[in-house]
Amino acid sequence: KGLRDYGLAVEDKEARELFQRFDTDGSGSIDFDEFLLALRPPMSKRRKELIALAFQKLDKTGDGVVTIEDLQGVYNASMHPKFKSGEWTEERVFQEFLKTFDDKNNPDNKITHEEFVNYYAGVSASVDSDAYFDLMMKQAWKI
């Protein structure tokens, strides 16, 4: 119905296929994140390489999952404003950092490579220039 309301003439079968492609969690509805995810342009090979390098830097154990233990020694929690003010402990800073990348539907205080790539695919979609994305990743992750 929504497609037709906006003047897009599609057959029912096409509409169902399109809906299923967008409804990645199978909930029967398309939330905003699913909608944005479906509209993201593909990333260049170079962007994917930079994301992989950043993930490797974080994944100290090399097991494909970033945990609080991996972050210790890589991410300096003592510089976080809420740590400095005494509001958060070092562990809380790490937990909040992990939440940035963690799957909102399955939070587990761990970042998989897929979650990391999904996060940066969203960032990538808002950065037009490959050169700027390259610079941003190199500066952010010291790679």
JSON list of C-alpha atoms in Angstrom, two decimals, residues 67-78 80 88-100 109 111:
[
{"chain": "A", "resi": 67, "resn": "THR", "atom": "CA", "xyz": [35.99, -7.85, 23.80]},
{"chain": "A", "resi": 68, "resn": "ILE", "atom": "CA", "xyz": [36.80, -5.58, 26.73]},
{"chain": "A", "resi": 69, "resn": "GLU", "atom": "CA", "xyz": [40.02, -7.54, 27.16]},
{"chain": "A", "resi": 70, "resn": "ASP", "atom": "CA", "xyz": [41.01, -6.71, 23.57]},
{"chain": "A", "resi": 71, "resn": "LEU", "atom": "CA", "xyz": [40.33, -3.03, 24.15]},
{"chain": "A", "resi": 72, "resn": "GLN", "atom": "CA", "xyz": [42.59, -2.79, 27.17]},
{"chain": "A", "resi": 73, "resn": "GLY", "atom": "CA", "xyz": [45.88, -1.38, 25.97]},
{"chain": "A", "resi": 74, "resn": "VAL", "atom": "CA", "xyz": [44.39, -0.29, 22.63]},
{"chain": "A", "resi": 75, "resn": "TYR", "atom": "CA", "xyz": [41.71, 2.15, 23.77]},
{"chain": "A", "resi": 76, "resn": "ASN", "atom": "CA", "xyz": [42.70, 4.67, 26.43]},
{"chain": "A", "resi": 77, "resn": "ALA", "atom": "CA", "xyz": [39.65, 4.92, 28.69]},
{"chain": "A", "resi": 78, "resn": "SER", "atom": "CA", "xyz": [41.35, 7.40, 31.01]},
{"chain": "A", "resi": 80, "resn": "HIS", "atom": "CA", "xyz": [37.11, 9.72, 28.26]},
{"chain": "A", "resi": 88, "resn": "TRP", "atom": "CA", "xyz": [32.11, 5.97, 34.78]},
{"chain": "A", "resi": 89, "resn": "THR", "atom": "CA", "xyz": [34.63, 3.29, 35.59]},
{"chain": "A", "resi": 90, "resn": "GLU", "atom": "CA", "xyz": [37.14, 2.13, 33.00]},
{"chain": "A", "resi": 91, "resn": "GLU", "atom": "CA", "xyz": [35.00, -0.98, 32.40]},
{"chain": "A", "resi": 92, "resn": "ARG", "atom": "CA", "xyz": [31.91, 1.16, 31.79]},
{"chain": "A", "resi": 93, "resn": "VAL", "atom": "CA", "xyz": [33.84, 3.24, 29.23]},
{"chain": "A", "resi": 94, "resn": "PHE", "atom": "CA", "xyz": [34.78, 0.02, 27.43]},
{"chain": "A", "resi": 95, "resn": "GLN", "atom": "CA", "xyz": [31.19, -1.27, 27.59]},
{"chain": "A", "resi": 96, "resn": "GLU", "atom": "CA", "xyz": [29.82, 1.96, 26.12]},
{"chain": "A", "resi": 97, "resn": "PHE", "atom": "CA", "xyz": [32.47, 1.87, 23.39]},
{"chain": "A", "resi": 98, "resn": "LEU", "atom": "CA", "xyz": [31.45, -1.68, 22.48]},
{"chain": "A", "resi": 99, "resn": "LYS", "atom": "CA", "xyz": [27.76, -0.70, 22.40]},
{"chain": "A", "resi": 100, "resn": "THR", "atom": "CA", "xyz": [28.57, 1.70, 19.56]},
{"chain": "A", "resi": 109, "resn": "ASN", "atom": "CA", "xyz": [29.48, -6.54, 24.77]},
{"chain": "A", "resi": 111, "resn": "ILE", "atom": "CA", "xyz": [32.05, -6.83, 18.42]}
]
